[in-house]
Short mmCIF file of C-alpha atoms in Angstrom, two decimals:
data_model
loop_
_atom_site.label_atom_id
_atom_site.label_comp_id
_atom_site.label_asym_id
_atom_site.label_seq_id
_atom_site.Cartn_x
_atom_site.Cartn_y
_atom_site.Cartn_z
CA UNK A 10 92.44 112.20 74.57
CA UNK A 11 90.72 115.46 73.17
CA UNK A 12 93.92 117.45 74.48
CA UNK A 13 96.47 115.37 72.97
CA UNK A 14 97.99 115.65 69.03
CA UNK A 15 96.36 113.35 67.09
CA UNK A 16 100.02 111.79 65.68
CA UNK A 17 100.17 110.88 69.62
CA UNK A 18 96.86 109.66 69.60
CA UNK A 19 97.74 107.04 66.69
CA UNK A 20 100.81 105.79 68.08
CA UNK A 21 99.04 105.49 72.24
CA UNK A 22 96.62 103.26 69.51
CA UNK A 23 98.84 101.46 67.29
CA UNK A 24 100.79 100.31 71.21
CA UNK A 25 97.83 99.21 72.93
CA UNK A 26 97.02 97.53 70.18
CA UNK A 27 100.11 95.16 70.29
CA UNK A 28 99.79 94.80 73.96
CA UNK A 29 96.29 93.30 73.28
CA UNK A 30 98.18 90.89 71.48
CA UNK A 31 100.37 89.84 74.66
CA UNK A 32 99.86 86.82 76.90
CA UNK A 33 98.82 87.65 80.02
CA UNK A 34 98.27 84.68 82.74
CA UNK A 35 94.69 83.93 84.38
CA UNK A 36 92.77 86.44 85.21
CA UNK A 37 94.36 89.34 84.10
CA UNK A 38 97.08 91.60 85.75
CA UNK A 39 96.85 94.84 88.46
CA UNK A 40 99.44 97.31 87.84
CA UNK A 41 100.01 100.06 90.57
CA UNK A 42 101.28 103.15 89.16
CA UNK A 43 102.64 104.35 92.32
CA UNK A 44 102.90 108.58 91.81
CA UNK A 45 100.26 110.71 91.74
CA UNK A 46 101.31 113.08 88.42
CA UNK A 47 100.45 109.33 86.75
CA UNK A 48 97.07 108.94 87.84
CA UNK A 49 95.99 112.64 86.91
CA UNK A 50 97.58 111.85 83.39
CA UNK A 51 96.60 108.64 83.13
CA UNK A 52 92.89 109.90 84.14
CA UNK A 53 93.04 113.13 81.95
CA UNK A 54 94.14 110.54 78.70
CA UNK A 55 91.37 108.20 79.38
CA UNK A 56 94.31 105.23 79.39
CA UNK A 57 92.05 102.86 81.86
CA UNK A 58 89.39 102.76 79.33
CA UNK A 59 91.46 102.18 76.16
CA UNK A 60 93.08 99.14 77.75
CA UNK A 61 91.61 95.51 78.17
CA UNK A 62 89.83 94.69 80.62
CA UNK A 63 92.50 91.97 81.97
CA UNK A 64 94.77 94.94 82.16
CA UNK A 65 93.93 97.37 85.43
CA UNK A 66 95.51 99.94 86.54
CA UNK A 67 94.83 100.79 90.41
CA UNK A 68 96.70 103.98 91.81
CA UNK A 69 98.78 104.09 94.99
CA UNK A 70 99.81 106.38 97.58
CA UNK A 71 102.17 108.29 95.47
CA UNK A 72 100.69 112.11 96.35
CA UNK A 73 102.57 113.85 99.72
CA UNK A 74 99.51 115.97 100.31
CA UNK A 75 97.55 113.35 100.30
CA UNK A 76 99.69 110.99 102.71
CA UNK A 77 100.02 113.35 104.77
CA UNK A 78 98.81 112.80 107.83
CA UNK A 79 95.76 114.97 109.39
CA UNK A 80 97.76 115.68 112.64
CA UNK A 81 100.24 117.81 110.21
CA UNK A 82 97.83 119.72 109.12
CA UNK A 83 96.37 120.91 112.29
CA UNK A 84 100.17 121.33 113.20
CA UNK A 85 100.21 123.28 110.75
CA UNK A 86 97.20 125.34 111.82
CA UNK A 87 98.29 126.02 115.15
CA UNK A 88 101.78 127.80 113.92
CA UNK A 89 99.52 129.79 111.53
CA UNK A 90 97.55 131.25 114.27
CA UNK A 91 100.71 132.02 116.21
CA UNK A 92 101.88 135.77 116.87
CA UNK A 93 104.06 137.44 114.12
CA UNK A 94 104.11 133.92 112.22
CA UNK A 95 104.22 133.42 108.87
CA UNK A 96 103.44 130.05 107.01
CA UNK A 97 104.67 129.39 103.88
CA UNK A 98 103.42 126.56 101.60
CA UNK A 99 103.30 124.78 98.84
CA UNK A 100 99.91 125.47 96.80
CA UNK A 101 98.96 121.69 97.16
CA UNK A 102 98.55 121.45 101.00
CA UNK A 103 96.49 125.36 100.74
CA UNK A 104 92.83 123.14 100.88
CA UNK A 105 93.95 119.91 102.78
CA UNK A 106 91.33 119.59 105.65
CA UNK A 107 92.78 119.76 109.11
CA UNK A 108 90.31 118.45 112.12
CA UNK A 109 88.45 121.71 112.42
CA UNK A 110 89.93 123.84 109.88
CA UNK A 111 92.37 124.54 106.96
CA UNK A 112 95.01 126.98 105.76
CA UNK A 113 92.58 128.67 103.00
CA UNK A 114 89.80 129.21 105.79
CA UNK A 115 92.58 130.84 108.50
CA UNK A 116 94.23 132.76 105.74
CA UNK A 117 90.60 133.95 105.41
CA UNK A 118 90.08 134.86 108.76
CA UNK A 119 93.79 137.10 109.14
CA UNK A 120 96.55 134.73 109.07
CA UNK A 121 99.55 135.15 107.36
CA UNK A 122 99.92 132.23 104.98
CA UNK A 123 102.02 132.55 101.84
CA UNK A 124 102.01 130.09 98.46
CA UNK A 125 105.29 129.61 97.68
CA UNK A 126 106.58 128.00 94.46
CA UNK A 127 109.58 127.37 95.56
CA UNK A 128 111.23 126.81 99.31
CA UNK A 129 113.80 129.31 97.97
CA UNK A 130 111.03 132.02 98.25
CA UNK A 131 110.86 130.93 101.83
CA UNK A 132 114.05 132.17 102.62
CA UNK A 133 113.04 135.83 101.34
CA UNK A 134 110.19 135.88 103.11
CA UNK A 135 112.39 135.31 106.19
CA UNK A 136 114.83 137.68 105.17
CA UNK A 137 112.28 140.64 104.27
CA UNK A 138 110.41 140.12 107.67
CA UNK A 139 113.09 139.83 110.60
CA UNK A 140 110.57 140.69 113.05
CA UNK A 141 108.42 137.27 112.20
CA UNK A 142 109.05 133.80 112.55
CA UNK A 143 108.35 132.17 108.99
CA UNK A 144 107.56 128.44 109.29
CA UNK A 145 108.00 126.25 106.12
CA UNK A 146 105.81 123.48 105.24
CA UNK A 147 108.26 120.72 104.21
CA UNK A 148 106.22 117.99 102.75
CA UNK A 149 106.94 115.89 99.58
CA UNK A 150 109.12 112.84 98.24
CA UNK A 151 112.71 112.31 97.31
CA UNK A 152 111.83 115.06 94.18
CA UNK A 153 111.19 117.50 96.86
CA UNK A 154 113.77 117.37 100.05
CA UNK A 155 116.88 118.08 98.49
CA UNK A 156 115.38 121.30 97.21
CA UNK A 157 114.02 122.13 100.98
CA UNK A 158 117.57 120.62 102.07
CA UNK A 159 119.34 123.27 99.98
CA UNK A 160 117.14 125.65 101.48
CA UNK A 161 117.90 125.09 105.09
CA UNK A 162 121.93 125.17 104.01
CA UNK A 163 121.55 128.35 102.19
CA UNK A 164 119.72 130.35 104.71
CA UNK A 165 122.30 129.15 107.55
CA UNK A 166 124.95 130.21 105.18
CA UNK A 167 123.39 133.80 104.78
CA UNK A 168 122.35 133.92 108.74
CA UNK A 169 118.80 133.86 108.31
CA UNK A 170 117.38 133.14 111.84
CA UNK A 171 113.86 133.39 111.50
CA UNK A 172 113.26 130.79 109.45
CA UNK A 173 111.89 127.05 110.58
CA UNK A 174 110.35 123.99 108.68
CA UNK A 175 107.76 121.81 109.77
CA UNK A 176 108.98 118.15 108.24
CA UNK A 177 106.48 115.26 106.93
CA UNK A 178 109.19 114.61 103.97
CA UNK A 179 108.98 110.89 102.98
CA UNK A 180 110.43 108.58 100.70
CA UNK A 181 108.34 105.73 98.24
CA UNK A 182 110.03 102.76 97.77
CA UNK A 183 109.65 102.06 101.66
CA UNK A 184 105.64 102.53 100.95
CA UNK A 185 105.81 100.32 97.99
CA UNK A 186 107.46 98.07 99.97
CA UNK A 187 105.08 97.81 102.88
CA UNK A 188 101.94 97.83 100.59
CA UNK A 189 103.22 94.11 99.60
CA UNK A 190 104.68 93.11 103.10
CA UNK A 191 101.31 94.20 104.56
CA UNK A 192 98.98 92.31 101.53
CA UNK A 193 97.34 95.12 101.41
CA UNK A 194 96.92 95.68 97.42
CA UNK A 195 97.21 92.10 95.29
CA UNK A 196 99.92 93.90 92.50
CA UNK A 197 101.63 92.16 89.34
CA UNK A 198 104.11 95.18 89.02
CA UNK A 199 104.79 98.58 89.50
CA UNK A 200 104.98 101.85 87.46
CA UNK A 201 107.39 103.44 89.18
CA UNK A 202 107.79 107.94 89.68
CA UNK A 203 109.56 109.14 87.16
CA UNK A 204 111.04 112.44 88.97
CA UNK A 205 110.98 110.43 92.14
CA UNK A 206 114.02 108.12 90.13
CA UNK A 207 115.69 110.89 88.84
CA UNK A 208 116.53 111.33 92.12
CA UNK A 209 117.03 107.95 93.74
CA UNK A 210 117.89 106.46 90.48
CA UNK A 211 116.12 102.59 89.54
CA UNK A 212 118.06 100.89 92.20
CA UNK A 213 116.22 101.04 95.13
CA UNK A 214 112.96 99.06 93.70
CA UNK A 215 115.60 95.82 93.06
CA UNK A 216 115.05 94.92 96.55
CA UNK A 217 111.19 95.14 96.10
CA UNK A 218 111.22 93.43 92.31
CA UNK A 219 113.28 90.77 94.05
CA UNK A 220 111.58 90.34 97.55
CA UNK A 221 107.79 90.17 95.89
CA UNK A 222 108.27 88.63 92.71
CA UNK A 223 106.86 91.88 90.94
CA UNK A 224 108.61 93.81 87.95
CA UNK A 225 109.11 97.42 88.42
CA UNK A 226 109.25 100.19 85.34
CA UNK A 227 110.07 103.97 86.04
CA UNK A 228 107.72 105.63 83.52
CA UNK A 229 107.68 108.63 82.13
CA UNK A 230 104.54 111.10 82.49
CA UNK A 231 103.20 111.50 78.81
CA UNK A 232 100.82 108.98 77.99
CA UNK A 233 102.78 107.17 75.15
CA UNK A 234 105.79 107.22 78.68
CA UNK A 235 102.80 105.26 80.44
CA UNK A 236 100.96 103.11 77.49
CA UNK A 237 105.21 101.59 76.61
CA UNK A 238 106.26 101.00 80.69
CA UNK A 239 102.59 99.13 80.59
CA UNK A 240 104.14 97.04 77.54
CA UNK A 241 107.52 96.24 79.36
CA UNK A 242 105.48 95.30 82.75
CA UNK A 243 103.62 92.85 80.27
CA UNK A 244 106.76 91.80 78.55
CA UNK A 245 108.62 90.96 82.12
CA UNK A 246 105.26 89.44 83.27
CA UNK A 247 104.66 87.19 79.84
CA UNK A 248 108.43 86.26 80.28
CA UNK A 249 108.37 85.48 84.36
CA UNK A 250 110.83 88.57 84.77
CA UNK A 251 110.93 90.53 88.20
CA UNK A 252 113.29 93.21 86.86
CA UNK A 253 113.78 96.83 87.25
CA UNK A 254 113.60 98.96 83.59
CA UNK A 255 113.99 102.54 83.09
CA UNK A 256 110.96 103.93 80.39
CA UNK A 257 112.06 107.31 81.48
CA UNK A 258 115.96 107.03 79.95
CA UNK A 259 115.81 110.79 78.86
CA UNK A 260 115.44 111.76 82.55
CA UNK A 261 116.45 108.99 84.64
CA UNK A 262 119.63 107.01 85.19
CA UNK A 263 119.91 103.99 87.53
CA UNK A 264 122.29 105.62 90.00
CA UNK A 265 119.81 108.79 90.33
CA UNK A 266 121.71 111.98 90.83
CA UNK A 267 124.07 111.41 93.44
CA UNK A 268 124.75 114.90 94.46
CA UNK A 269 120.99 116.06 95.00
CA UNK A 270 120.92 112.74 97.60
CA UNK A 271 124.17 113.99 99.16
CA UNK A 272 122.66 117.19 100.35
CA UNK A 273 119.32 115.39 101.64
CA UNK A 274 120.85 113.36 103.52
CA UNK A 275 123.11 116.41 105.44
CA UNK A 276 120.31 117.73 106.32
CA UNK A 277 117.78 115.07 106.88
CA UNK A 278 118.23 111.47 108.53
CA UNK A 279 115.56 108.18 108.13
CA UNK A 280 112.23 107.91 110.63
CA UNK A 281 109.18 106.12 110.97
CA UNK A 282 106.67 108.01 109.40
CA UNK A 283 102.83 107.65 109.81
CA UNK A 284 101.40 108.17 105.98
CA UNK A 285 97.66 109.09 106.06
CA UNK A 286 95.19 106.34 106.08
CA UNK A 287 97.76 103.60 105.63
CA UNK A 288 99.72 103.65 109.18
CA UNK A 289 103.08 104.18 110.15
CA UNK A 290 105.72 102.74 107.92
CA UNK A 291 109.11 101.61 109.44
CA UNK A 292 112.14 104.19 107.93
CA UNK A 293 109.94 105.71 105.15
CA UNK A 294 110.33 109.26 106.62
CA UNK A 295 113.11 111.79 107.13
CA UNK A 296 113.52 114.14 110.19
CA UNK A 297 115.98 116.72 110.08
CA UNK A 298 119.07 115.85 112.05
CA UNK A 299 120.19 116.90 115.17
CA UNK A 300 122.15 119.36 114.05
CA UNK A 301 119.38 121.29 112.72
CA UNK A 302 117.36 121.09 115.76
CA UNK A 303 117.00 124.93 115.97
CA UNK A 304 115.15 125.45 112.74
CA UNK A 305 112.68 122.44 113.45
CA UNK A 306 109.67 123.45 114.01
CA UNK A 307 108.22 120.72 116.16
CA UNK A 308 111.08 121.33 118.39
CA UNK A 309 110.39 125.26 118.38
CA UNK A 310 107.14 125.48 118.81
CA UNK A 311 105.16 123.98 121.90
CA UNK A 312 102.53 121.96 119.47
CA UNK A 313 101.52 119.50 122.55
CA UNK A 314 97.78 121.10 122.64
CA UNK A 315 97.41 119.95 118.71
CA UNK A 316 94.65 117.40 118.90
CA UNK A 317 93.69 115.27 116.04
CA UNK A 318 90.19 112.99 114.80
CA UNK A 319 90.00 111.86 111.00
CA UNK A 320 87.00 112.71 109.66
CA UNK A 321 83.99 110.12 109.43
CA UNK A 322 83.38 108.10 107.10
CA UNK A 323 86.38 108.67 104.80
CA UNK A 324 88.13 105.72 102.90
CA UNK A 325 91.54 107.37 101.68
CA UNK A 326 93.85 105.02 103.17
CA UNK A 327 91.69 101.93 101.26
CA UNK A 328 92.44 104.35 98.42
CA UNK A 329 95.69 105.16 98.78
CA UNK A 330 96.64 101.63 99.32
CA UNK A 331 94.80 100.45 96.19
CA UNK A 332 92.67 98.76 97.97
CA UNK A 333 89.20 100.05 96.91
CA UNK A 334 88.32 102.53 93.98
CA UNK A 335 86.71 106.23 95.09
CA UNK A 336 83.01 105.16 94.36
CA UNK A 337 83.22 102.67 96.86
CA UNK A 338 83.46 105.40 99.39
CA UNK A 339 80.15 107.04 100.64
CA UNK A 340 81.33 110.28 100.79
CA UNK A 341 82.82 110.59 96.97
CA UNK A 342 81.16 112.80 95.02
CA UNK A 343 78.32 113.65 97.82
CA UNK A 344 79.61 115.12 100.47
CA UNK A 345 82.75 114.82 99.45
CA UNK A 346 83.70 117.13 96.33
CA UNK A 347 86.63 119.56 94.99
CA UNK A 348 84.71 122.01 95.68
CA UNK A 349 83.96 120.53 99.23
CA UNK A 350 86.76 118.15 99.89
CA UNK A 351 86.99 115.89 102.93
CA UNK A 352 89.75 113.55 102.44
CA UNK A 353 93.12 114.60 101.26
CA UNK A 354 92.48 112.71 98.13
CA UNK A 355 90.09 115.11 96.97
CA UNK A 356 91.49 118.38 97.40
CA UNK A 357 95.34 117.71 95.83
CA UNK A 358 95.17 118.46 91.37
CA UNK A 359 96.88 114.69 91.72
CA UNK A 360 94.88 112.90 94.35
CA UNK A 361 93.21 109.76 93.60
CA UNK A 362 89.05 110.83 94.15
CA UNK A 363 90.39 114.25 92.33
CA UNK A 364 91.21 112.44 89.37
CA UNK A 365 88.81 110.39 89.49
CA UNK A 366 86.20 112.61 90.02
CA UNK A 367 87.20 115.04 86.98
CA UNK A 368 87.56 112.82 84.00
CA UNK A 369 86.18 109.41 84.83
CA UNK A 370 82.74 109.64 86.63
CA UNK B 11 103.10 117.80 93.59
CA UNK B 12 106.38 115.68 91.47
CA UNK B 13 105.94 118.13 88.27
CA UNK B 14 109.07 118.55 86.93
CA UNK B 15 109.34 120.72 83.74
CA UNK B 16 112.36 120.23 81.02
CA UNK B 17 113.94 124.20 80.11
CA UNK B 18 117.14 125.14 78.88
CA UNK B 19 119.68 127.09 80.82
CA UNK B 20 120.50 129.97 79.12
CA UNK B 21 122.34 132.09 81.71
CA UNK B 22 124.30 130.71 85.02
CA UNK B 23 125.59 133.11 88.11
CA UNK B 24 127.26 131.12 90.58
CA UNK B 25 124.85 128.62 91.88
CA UNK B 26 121.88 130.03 90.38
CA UNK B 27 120.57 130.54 86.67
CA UNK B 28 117.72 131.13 84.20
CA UNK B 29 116.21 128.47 82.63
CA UNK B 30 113.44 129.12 79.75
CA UNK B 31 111.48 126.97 77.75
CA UNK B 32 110.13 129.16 74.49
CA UNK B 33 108.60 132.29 75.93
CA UNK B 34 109.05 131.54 79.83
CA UNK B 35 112.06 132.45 81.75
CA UNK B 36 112.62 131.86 85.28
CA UNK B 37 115.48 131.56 87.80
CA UNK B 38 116.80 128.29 88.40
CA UNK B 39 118.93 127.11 91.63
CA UNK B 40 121.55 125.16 90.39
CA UNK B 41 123.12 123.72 93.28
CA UNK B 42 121.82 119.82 92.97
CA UNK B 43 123.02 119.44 89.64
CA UNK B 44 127.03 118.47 88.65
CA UNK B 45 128.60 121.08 86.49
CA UNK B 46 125.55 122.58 84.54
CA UNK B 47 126.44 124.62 81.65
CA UNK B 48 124.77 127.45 79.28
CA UNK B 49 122.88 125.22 77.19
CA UNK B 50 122.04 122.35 78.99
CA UNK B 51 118.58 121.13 79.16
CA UNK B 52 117.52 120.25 82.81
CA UNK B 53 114.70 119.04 84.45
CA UNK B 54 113.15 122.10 86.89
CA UNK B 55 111.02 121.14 89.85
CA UNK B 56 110.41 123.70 92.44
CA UNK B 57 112.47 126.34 91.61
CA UNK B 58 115.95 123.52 91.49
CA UNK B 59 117.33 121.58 88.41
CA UNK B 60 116.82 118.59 89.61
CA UNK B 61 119.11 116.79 87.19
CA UNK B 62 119.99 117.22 83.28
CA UNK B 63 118.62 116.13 80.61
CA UNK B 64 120.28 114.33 77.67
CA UNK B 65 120.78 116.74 74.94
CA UNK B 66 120.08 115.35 71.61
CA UNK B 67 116.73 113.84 73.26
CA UNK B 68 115.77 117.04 74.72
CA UNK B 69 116.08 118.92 71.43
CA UNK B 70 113.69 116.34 70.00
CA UNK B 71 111.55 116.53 73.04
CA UNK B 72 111.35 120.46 72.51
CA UNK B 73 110.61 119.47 68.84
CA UNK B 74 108.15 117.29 69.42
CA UNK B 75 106.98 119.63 72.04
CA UNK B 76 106.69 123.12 69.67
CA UNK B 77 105.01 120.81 67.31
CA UNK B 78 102.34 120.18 69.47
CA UNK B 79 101.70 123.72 70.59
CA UNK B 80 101.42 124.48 66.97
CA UNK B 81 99.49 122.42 65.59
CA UNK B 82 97.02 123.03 69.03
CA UNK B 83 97.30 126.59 67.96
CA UNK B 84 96.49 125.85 64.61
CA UNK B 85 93.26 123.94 65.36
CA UNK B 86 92.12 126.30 68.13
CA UNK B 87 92.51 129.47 65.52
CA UNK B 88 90.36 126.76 62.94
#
């Protein structure tokens, strides 16, 4: 809490305070807050400690760079070390271990890999350097794709040819959905992504909240955002409600924002999608639709020789699904490091074993 | 990789704009929002306004916001 205004600091107090005060039934509840910009704030503002022990807080598989699967990233690899090809990325994916190699280490050895900020920037690149083929790496959640969706429409509008994406874009409430169907995480409610529901709005965790018996609460991403959705989860839970409720109002509304979706889902169309460690999950993907066939990079490319392995030993997927904490893994914090990652959920600023390992070790 | 910052759109050109919050400016694509305006407060992740923000609870968010920059200031120059 060192970082944080002392006024702030009072009123995260004075709040967990009066949840102390709330019933909770048996043994205490498990909360899953889902997104990964939670767990880093929730880890840099120390919240796990300051609560009860009968109130936990486990983290779920709410960071794309970290469900994304390995095979991706040595997709990813190959296009890199293709003739007059440019990657383009976000900064996120930049350290993400691929079978034999990553993007840092081949930018390292002469590749042409670019950290973009934006997809937008993307689309310059293309435009600056006819003579290449840029490739896009198109990962993230429904925050993400109708950014990279608007990106594919403008650059058909201005005639850029040279520019593909390479798609592992995936959407959360399927994920939170499966994590119950499969038992693999024991949850009494959900803190639900904030930026996530500005896009999809609150309505799309009703069919969860009703099919598990769990209430759901789309939090904000300050701490005092996380410490009052904790409260309402404990409210619902002390009064045997399975609703949704939006902690986020200033940002989020329960229809989402319509047009953003509208322009996803022009561009991109529902798949399986395998999510790192976890499996694949029925519909919780999107593939870009046939219509866009020639700027898909799978379907460009010949990536047939692109063999996978995980690597030994790691537990991300038992992480990811909040199934184990990241001491419980051998690797974590041996041979597996920020400085020296080995499992996606090391390297990303939000992974789990990143967060974990910076602030409460 | 869902950071989202709040800014204020203080210039708009077609389906584009820039957004600032105190001393940063950048440019904003506008094209996933419904009829943003000079002034509005949105909600910038990856270079697109990814929806806008309520305007009397933005102001108080950039209040609060200033407030704490300040008073970090202050106890940084201390």
């Amino acid at each position: 809490m060192k970082k944080h205004d002392s006024a702030h600091h009072s009123m995260i107090r004075a709040l967990i305070e009066r949840i102390k005060t709330l019933p909770v039934p048996g043994e205490g509840v498990t909360f899953m807050e889902v997104c990964g910009t939670h767990t880093m704030e929730i880890a840099r503002a120390g919240l796990k400690k300051m609560l009860p022990p009968h109130i936990r807080l486990t983290s779920g598989p709410g960071c794309p760079v970290c469900v994304t699967p390995i095979s991706y990233v040595d997709k990813a690899i190959a296009l890199c070390r293709e003739k007059n090809c440019v990657v383009t990325t976000f900064g996120d994916m930049f350290r993400v271990p691929g079978t034999a190699s990553c993007l840092e280490r081949e930018r390292a050895r002469g590749a042409d890999i670019r950290i973009v900020y934006s997809p937008i920037e993307s689309a310059r690149v293309a435009r600056d350097n006819p003579g290449k083929r840029v490739v896009f790496l198109s990962v993230g959640f429904e925050t993400t794709t109708p950014g990279i969706a608007a990106t594919i429409l403008h650059a058909g509008d201005a005639e850029i040819r040279n520019l593909f994406f390479l798609c592992a874009n995936k959407t959360v409430p399927h994920a939170m959905d499966a994590l119950l169907a499969g038992g693999k995480a024991a949850l009494d409610g959900f803190l639900c992504p904030g930026h996530v529901s500005a896009i999809t709005g609150s309505l799309p965790y009703r069919a969860i909240a009703a099919r598990h018996n769990v209430p759901c609460v789309v939090a904000g991403f300050e701490p005092i955002d996380v410490v009052r959705a904790i409260a309402m989860l404990l409210v619902q839970t002390a009064e045997g409600r399975h609703d949704v409720e939006i902690e986020y109002d200033r940002v989020v509304r329960p229809e989402g924002n319509r047009k953003a979706r509208d322009i996803a889902e022009r561009v991109f169309e529902p798949a399986d999608a395998e999510w790192r460690g976890i499996g694949t999950i029925p519909g919780s993907g999107l593939r870009l639709r046939g219509s866009f066939a020639c700027v898909d990079a799978e379907q460009v490319f010949d990536l047939s020789h692109v063999v996978s392995r995980e690597p030994r030993g790691c537990r991300c997927g038992e992480i990811l699904a909040g199934a184990i904490l990241p001491p419980a893994c051998r690797l974590f914090g041996k041979k597996c490091t920020p400085e020296h990652p080995v499992g996606a959920c090391m390297v990303s600023s939000e992974g789990t074993c990143a967060a974990y390992y910076t602030y409460e070790q | 990789m869902c950071l989202a910052a709040p800014m204020q759109l203080i210039n708009i050109d077609g389906e584009t704009g820039t957004a600032r919050m105190n001393a940063v400016r950048q440019a904003v694509d506008l094209s996933l929002i419904e009829s943003p305006a000079v002034g509005d407060y949105v909600i910038v992740h990856a270079g697109f306004a990814i929806e806008k923000l309520d305007r009397k609870r933005a102001r108080q968010m950039f209040r609060a916001l200033n407030t704490l920059i300040e008073r970090r200031a202050r106890h940084e120059k201390a």
